[in-house]
Coordinates of C-alpha atoms in Angstrom, one line a residue:
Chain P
X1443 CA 28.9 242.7 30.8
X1444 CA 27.0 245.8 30.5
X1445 CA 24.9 244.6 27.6
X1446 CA 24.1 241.4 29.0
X1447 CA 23.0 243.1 32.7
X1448 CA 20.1 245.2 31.3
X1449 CA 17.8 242.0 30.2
X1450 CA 19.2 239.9 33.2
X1451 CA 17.5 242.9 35.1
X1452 CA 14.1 243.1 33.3
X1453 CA 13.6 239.3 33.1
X1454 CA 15.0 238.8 36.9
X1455 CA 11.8 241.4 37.7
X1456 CA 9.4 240.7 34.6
X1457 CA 9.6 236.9 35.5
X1458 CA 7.8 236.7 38.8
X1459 CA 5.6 239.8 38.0
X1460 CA 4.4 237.4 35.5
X1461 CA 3.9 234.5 37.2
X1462 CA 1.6 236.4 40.0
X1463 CA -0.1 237.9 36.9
X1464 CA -0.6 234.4 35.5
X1465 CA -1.3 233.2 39.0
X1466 CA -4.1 236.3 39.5
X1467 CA -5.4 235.6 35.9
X1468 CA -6.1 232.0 36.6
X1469 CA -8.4 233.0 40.0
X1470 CA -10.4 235.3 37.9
X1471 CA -11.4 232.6 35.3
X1472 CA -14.8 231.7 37.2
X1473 CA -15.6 235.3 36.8
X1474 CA -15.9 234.2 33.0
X1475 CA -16.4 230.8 33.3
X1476 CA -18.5 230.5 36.6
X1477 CA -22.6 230.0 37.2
X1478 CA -24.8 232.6 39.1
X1479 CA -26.5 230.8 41.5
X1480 CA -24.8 231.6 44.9
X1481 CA -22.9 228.5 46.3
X1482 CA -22.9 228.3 50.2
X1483 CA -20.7 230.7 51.4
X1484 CA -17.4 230.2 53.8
X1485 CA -17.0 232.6 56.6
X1486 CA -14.2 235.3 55.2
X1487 CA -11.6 235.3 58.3
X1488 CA -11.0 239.1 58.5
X1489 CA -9.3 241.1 61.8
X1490 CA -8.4 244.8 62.0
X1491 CA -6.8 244.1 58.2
X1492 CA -9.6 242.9 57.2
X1493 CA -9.7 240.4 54.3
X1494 CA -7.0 238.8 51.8
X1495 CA -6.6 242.4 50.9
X1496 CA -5.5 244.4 48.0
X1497 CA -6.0 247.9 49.2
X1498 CA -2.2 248.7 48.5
X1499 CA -0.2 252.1 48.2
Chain V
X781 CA 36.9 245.7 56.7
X782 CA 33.9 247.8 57.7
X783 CA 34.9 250.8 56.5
X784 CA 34.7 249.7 53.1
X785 CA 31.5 248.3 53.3
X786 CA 29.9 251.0 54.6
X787 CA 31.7 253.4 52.0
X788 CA 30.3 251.2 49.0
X789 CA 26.7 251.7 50.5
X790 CA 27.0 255.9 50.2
X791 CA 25.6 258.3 47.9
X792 CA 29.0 259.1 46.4
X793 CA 30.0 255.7 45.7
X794 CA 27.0 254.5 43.9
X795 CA 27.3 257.8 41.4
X796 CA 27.0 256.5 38.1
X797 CA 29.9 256.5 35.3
X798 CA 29.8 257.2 31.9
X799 CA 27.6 254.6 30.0
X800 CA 25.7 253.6 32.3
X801 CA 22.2 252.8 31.0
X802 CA 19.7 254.8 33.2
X803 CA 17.2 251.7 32.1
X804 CA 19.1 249.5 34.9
X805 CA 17.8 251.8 37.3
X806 CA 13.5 251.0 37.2
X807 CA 14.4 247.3 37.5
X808 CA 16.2 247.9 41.0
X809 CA 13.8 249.9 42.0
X810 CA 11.1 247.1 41.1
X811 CA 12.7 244.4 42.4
X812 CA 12.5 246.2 46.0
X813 CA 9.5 247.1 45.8
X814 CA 7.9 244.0 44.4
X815 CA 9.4 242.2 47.5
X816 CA 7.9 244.5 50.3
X817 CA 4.6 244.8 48.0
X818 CA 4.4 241.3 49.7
X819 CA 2.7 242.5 52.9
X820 CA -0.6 242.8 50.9
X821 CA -0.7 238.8 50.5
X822 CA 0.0 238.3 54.4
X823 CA -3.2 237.6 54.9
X824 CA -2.8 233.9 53.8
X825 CA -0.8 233.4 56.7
X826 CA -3.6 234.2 59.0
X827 CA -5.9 231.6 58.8
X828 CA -2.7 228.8 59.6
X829 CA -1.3 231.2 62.5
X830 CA -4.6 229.8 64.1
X831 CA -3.6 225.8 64.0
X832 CA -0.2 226.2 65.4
X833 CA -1.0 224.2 68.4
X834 CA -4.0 222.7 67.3
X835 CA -2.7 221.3 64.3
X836 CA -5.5 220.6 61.7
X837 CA -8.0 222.5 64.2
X838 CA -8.3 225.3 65.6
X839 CA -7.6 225.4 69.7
X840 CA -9.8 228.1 71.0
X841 CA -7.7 227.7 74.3
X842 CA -4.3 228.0 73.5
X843 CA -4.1 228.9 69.4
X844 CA -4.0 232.4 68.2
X845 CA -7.0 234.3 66.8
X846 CA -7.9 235.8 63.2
X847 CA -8.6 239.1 65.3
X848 CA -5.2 238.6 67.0
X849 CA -2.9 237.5 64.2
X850 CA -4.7 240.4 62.3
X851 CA -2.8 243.1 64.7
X852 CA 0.6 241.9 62.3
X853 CA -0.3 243.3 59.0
X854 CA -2.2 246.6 60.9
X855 CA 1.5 247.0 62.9
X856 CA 3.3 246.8 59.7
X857 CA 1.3 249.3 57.6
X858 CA 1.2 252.2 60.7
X859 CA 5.2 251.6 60.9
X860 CA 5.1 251.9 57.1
X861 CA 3.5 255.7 56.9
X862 CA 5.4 256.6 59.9
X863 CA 8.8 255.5 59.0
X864 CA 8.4 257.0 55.3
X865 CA 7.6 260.2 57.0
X866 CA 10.1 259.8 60.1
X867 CA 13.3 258.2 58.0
X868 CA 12.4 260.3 54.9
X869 CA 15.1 263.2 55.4
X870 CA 18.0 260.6 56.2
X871 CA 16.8 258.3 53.0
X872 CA 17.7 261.3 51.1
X873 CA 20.9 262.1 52.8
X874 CA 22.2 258.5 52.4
X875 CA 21.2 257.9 48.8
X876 CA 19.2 254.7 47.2
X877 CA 21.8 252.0 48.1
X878 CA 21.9 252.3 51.6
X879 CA 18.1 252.8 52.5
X880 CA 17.6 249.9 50.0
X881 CA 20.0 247.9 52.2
X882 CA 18.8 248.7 55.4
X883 CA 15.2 248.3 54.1
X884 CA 16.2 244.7 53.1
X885 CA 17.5 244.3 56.4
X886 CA 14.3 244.8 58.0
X887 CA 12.3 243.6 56.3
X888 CA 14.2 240.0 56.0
X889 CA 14.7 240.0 59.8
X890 CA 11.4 241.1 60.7
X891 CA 10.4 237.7 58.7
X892 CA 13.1 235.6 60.5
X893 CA 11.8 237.3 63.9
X894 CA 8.7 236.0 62.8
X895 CA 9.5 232.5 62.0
X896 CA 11.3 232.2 65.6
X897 CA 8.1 234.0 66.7
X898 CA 5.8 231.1 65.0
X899 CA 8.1 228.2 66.4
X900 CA 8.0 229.7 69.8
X901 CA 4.5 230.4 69.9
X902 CA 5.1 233.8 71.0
X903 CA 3.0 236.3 69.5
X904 CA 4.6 239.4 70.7
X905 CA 7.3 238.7 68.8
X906 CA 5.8 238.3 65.7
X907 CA 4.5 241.5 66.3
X908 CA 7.9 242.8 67.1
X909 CA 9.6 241.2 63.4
X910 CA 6.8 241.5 61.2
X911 CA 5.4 244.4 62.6
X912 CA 7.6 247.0 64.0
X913 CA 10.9 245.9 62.1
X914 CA 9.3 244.4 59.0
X915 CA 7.4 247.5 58.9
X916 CA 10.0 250.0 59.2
X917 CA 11.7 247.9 55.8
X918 CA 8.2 248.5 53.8
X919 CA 8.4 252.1 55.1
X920 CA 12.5 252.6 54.0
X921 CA 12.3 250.6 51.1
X922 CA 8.7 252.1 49.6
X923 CA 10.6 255.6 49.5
X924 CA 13.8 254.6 48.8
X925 CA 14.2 254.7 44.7
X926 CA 11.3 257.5 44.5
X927 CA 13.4 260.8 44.2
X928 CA 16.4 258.3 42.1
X929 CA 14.4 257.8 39.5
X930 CA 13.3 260.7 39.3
X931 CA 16.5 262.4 38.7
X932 CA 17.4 259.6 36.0
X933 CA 14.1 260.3 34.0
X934 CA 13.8 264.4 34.5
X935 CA 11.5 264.2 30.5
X936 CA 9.4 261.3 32.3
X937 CA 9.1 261.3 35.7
X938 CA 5.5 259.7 35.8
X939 CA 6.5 256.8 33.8
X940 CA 9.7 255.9 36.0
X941 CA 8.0 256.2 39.3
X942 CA 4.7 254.5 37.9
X943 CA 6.9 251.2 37.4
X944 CA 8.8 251.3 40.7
X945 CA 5.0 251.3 42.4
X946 CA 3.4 249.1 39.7
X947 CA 5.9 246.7 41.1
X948 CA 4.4 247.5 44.9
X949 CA 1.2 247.1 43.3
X950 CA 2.4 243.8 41.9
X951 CA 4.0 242.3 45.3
X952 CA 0.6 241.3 46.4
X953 CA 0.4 238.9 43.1
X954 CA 3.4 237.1 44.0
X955 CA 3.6 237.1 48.0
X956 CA 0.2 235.6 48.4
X957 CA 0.7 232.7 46.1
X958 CA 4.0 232.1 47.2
X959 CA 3.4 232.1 50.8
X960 CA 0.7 229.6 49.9
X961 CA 2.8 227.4 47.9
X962 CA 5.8 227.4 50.6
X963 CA 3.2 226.0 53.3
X964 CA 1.9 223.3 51.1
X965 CA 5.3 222.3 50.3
X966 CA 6.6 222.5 54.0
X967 CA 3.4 221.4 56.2
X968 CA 3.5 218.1 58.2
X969 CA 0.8 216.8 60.1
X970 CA -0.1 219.1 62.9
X971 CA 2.2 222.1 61.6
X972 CA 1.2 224.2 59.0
X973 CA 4.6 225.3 57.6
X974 CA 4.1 228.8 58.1
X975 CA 8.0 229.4 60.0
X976 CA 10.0 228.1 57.1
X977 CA 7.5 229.7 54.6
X978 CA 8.7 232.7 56.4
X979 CA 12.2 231.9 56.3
X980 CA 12.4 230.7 52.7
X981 CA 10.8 234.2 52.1
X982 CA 13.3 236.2 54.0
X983 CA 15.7 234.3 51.7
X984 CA 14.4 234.6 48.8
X985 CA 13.4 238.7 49.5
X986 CA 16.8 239.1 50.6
X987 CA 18.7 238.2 47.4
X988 CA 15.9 240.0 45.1
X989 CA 16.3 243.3 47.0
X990 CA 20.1 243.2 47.1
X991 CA 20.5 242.3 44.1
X992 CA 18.2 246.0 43.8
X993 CA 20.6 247.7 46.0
X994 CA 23.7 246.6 44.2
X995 CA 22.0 247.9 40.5
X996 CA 21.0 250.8 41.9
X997 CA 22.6 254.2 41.0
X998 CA 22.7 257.6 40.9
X999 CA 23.5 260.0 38.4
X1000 CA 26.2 262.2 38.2
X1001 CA 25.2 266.1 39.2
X1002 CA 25.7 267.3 35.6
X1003 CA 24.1 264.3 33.9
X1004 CA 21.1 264.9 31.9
X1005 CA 19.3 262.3 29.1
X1006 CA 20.3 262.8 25.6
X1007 CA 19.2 265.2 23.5
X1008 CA 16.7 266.4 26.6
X1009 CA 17.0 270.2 27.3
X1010 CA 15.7 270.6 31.0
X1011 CA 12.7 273.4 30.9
X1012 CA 13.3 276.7 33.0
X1013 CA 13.1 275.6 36.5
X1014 CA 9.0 276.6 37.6
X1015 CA 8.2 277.1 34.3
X1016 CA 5.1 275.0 33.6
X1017 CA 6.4 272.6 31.8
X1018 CA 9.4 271.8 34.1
X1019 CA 9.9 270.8 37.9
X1020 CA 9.3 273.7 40.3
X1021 CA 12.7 275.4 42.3
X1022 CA 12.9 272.5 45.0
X1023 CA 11.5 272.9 48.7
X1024 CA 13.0 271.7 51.9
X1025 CA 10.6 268.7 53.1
X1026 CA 10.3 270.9 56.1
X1027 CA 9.2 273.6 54.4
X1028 CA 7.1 271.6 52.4
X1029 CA 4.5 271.2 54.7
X1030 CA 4.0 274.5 55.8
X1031 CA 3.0 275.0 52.0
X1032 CA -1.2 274.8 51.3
X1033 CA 0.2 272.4 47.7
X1034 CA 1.0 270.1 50.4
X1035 CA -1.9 269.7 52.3
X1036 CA -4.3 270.1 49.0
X1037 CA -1.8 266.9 48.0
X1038 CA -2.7 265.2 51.3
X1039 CA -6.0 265.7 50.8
X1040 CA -6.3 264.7 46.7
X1041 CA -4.4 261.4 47.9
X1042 CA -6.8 260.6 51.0
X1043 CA -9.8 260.7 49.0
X1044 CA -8.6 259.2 45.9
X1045 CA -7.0 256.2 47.9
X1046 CA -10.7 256.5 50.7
X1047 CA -12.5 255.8 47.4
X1048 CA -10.3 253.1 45.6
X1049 CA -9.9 250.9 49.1
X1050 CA -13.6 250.8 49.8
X1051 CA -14.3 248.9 47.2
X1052 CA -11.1 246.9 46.9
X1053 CA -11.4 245.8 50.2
X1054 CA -15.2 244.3 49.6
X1055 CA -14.8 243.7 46.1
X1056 CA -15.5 239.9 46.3
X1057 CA -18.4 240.3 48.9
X1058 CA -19.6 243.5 46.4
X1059 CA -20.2 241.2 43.7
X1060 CA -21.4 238.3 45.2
X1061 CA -24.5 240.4 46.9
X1062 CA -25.0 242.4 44.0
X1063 CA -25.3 239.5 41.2
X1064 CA -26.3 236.6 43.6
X1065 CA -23.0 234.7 42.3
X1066 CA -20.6 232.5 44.5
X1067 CA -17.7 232.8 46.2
X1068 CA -15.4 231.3 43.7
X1069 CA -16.5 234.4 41.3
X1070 CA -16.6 237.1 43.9
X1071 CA -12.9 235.7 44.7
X1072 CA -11.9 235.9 40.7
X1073 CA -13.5 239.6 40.5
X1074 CA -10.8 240.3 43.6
X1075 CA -8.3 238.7 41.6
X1076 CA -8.9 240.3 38.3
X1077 CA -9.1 244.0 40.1
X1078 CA -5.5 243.2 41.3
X1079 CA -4.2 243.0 37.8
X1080 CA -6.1 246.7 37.1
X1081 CA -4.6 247.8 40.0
X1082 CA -1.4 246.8 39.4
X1083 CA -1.4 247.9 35.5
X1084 CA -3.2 251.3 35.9
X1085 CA 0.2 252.5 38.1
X1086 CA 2.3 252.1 35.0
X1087 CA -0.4 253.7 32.5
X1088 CA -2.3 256.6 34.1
X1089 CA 1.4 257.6 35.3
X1090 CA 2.5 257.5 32.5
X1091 CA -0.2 259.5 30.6
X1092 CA 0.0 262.1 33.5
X1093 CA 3.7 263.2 31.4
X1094 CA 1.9 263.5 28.4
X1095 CA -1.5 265.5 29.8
X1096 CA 0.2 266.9 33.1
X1097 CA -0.4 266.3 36.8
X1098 CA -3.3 268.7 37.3
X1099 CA -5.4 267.0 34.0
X1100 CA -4.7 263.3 35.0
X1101 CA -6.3 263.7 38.9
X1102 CA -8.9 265.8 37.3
X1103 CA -10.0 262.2 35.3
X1104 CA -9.5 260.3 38.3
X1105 CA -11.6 262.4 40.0
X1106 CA -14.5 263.5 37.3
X1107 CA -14.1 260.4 35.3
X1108 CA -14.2 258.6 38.6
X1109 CA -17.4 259.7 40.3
X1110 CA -19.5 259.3 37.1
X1111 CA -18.1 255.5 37.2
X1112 CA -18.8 254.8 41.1
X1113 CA -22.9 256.6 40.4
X1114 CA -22.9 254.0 37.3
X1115 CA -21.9 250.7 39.6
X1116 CA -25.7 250.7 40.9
X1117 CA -27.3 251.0 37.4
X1118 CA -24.9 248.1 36.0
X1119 CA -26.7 246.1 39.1
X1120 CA -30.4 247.3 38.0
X1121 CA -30.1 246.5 34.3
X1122 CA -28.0 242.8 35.4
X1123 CA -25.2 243.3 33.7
X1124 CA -22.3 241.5 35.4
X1125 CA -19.6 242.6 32.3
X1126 CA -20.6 246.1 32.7
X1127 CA -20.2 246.3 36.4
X1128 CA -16.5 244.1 36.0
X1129 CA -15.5 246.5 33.3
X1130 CA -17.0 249.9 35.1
X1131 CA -14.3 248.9 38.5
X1132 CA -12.0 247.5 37.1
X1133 CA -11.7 251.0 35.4
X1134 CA -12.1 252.7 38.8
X1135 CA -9.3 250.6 40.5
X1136 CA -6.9 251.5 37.8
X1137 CA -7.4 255.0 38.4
X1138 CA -7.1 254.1 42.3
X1139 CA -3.6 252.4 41.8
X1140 CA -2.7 256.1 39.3
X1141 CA -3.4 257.8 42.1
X1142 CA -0.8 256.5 44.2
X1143 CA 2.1 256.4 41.0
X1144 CA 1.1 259.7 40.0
X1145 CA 1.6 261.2 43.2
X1146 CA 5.2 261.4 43.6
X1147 CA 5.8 262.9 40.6
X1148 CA 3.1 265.8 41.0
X1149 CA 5.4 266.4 44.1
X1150 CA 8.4 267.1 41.9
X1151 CA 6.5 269.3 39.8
X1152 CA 5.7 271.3 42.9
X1153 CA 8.3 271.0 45.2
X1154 CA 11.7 269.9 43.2
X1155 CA 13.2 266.6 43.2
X1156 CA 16.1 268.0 45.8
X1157 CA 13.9 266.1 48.6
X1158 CA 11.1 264.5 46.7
X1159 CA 11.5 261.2 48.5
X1160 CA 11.2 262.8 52.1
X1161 CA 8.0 265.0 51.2
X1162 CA 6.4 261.8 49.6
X1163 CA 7.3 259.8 52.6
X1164 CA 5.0 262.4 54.8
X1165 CA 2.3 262.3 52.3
X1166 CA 2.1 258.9 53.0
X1167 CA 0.6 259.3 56.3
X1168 CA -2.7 260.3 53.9
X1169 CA -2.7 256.7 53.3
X1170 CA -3.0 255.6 56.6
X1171 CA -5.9 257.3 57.7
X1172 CA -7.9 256.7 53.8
X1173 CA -6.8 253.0 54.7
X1174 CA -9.3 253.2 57.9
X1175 CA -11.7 255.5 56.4
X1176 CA -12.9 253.8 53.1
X1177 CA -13.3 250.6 54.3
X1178 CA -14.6 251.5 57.5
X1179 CA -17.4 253.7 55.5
X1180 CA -18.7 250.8 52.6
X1181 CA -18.7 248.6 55.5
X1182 CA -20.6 250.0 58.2
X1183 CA -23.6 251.8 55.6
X1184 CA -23.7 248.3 53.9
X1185 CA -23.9 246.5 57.2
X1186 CA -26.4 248.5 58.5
X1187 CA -28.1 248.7 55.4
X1188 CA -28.9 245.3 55.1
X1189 CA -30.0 245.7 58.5
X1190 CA -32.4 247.4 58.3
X1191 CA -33.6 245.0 55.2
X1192 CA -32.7 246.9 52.4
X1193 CA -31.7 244.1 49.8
X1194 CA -28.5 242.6 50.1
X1195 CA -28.1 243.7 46.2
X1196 CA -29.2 247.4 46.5
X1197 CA -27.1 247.9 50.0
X1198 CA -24.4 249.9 49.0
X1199 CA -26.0 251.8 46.5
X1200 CA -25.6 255.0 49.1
X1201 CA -21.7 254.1 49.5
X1202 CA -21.0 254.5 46.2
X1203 CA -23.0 258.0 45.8
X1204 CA -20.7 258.9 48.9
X1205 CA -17.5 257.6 47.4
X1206 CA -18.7 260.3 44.4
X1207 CA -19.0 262.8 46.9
X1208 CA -15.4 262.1 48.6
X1209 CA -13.9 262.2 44.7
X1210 CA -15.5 265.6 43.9
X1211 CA -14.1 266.3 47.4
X1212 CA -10.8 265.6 45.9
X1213 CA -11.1 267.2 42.6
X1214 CA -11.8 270.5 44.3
X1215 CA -8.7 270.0 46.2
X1216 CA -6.8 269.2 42.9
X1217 CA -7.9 272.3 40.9
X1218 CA -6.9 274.6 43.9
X1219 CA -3.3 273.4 43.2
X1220 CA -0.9 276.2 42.4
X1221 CA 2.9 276.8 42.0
X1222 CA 3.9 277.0 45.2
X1223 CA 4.9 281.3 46.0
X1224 CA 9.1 281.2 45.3
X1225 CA 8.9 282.6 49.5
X1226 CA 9.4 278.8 50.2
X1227 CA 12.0 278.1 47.4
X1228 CA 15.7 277.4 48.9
X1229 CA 18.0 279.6 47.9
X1230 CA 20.9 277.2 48.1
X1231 CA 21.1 273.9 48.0
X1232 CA 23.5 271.2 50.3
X1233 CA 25.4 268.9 47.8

């Protein structure tokens, strides 16, 4: 039981760290991929937090 | 019935016996933290809060507001820092299963609030879950594991608290996409889906974070890693003679602490909260690559908590925050020159280096406490410190906001407007490596001479 609960804990954590890694990864790819000509942009809906954001502690 | 329950939720009961494999212990702590970590991905939530009534459009006379439906996440993170500070002496008193618990039960029912909130249509509510009792589960469960892992890894205490927080760090990664996901798989014509997103959440958190709470343990009093000989207690390689947490803050260390955390974090968040804006004005690009340079400085983020933490055991707590800091500043007066010359991999490479130091900041922190102040109430101290957080969370963005706003104001190019941000984001790090290299052992005055089992 012992033996088998230590990777059954890593994968239950490392499985949907990497899936919001892969996730992340996949919404930077225009930075690599994308043009430089400005397209039209959307209005960023922001309140006191401000936007999607990532300052996190 | 109860009695039972409540005894397999103490400190004593969750002692650890002979075997156990102290590796179990960062993966509990992880899997709490990677479910609060999810407040930084509420923001996706916002925009369909606005369409509750309205359906597919907004109703400007009866739907919710972006200003309005903000107010949840800035209720959340206030009860964060002030329930880490105000909790953080009974979260050492009751041990790591029982705060882990109680922050799961917050933080679960402050979503469930919330969804009965949404289907109401009754914003004060959703204040009330997310906010107030949500938040005091992102405060309980953020400082829960901090002083237990400590104590499991004494020979690598940067390493073990760097993952717990990477995990924080890594929240945001999951919670955003998820909650996006849930709605597109639950939304019907004129309802967004955002209540049972919310309650698929709290279900889903739920079972992650108990699932912490059940792995989580503590070790026994005499219990030290193999082979590991502890150094002399406030010997310089080895954790200072522990501190009361309400002694702590009487000490200067403390306050320099505050301090090295506000301006690391003022820095950091300043550009992480315009980083896709930053970019677009600064290379002319779009919004689809300004959203992928956000993205990408997520993943730094994330990663540099589990590698500057873990360097800090190898160079020491004083050396590491000295990079941030030095290393730092030269990086933040380089961002304008990787504008001038045009070079877009340059500038991606020069924050993303910045941010991981940003997200060090916060994992190394906890364990510089130990070094200063013992690990006998490590968690509680930290907790306090927090409230450094809250104010650098107003302070940086408020700053590269309003000088590039006015900036461009006044018709300085949108591409050269926060040029003088980022020379004052220098000057807040220098602010904080002075504070850093006044550090010193705290005098053995505030030491306790005995210590409460």
């Amino acid at each position: 039981m012992k033996t088998v609960l230590l990777p059954i804990a890593w994968i239950l954590v490392l499985a949907p760290l990497s899936w919001g890694v892969a996730r992340s990864v996949q919404r930077s790819m225009p930075l690599f991929t994308g043009g430089t000509t400005a397209a039209p942009e959307k209005p960023v809906p922001t309140g006191p937090a401000g936007p999607a954001s990532t300052n996190r502690p | 019935m109860s009695v039972p329950l409540l005894h397999c939720l103490s400190r004593e009961a969750t002692v650890a016996g002979p075997g156990f494999s102290r590796w179990l212990v960062p993966p509990a702590a992880i899997a709490v933290h990677m479910c609060i970590g999810e407040v930084y991905g509420f923001s996706v939530f916002n925009e369909p809060m606005t369409r509750l009534i309205g359906g597919a459009a907004h109703d400007p006379t009866r739907d919710w507001t972006i200003p309005q439906v903000g107010w949840i996440y800035s209720i959340a993170l206030v009860l964060l820092g002030l329930s880490a500070a105000v909790f953080g002496k009974w979260v050492e008193r009751s041990g790591p299963r029982k705060t882990m618990v109680a922050s799961a039960v917050c933080f679960c029912s402050g979503l469930v609030l919330s969804a009965i909130g949404v289907r109401l249509h009754a914003l004060w509510l959703v204040y009330l879950g997310y906010g107030v009792v949500g938040g005091i589960g992102l405060g309980l469960g953020y400082i829960a594991p901090v002083s237990t892992l400590m104590k499991w890894f004494p020979d690598r205490p940067g390493m073990a608290t760097g993952m717990a927080i990477m995990g924080f760090g890594g929240g945001a990664l999951i919670g955003a996409p998820l909650g996006v996901s849930l709605m597109a798989h639950f939304k019907s014509a004129g309802d967004p889906g955002v209540a049972p997103a919310f309650l698929t959440m709290a279900g889903l958190y739920a079972a992650w974070m108990l699932f912490g709470a059940w792995l989580v343990r503590v070790p026994a009093a005499d219990w030290k890693p193999e082979g590991w000989q502890p150094a002399a207690a406030g010997s310089k390689a080895g954790p200072a003679r522990s501190v009361s947490v309400d002694q702590a803050w009487k000490t200067p260390q403390f306050w320099l602490l505050w301090l090295v955390l506000c301006m690391n974090v003022s820095a950091g968040i300043g550009v992480l909260g315009q980083a896709s804006l930053m970019c677009q004005d600064m290379f002319g690009v779009g919004a689809a690559v300004g959203g992928g340079f956000a993205g990408l400085l997520s993943i730094f983020n994330m990663g540099g908590r589990f590698l500057w933490s873990s360097v800090s055991d190898l160079t020491g707590r004083r050396t590491v925050y000295a990079i941030y800091f030095l290393l730092g500043a030269l990086l933040y007066a380089l961002v304008p020159w990787t504008q001038k010359i045009g070079s877009r991999t340059l500038f991606v490479a020069v924050t993303a280096l910045i941010i991981s130091m940003y997200g060090g900041g916060f994992a190394t922190i906890p364990a510089y406490l130990r070094d200063l102040f013992g690990t006998h109430q490590v968690g509680a101290i930290h907790g306090r410190l927090i409230t450094a957080w809250s104010l650098a969370a107003v302070v940086g963005p408020g700053l590269i906001n309003y000088i590039s706003t006015a900036k461009k104001k006044a018709g300085v190019p949108a591409a050269e407007a926060y040029n003088g941000t980022l020379y004052l984001m220098c000057g807040l790090l220098l602010v904080g490596l002075v504070a850093n290299l006044l550090v010193r052992p705290v005098h053995p005055r505030h030491h306790l001479q005995t210590i409460a089992p």
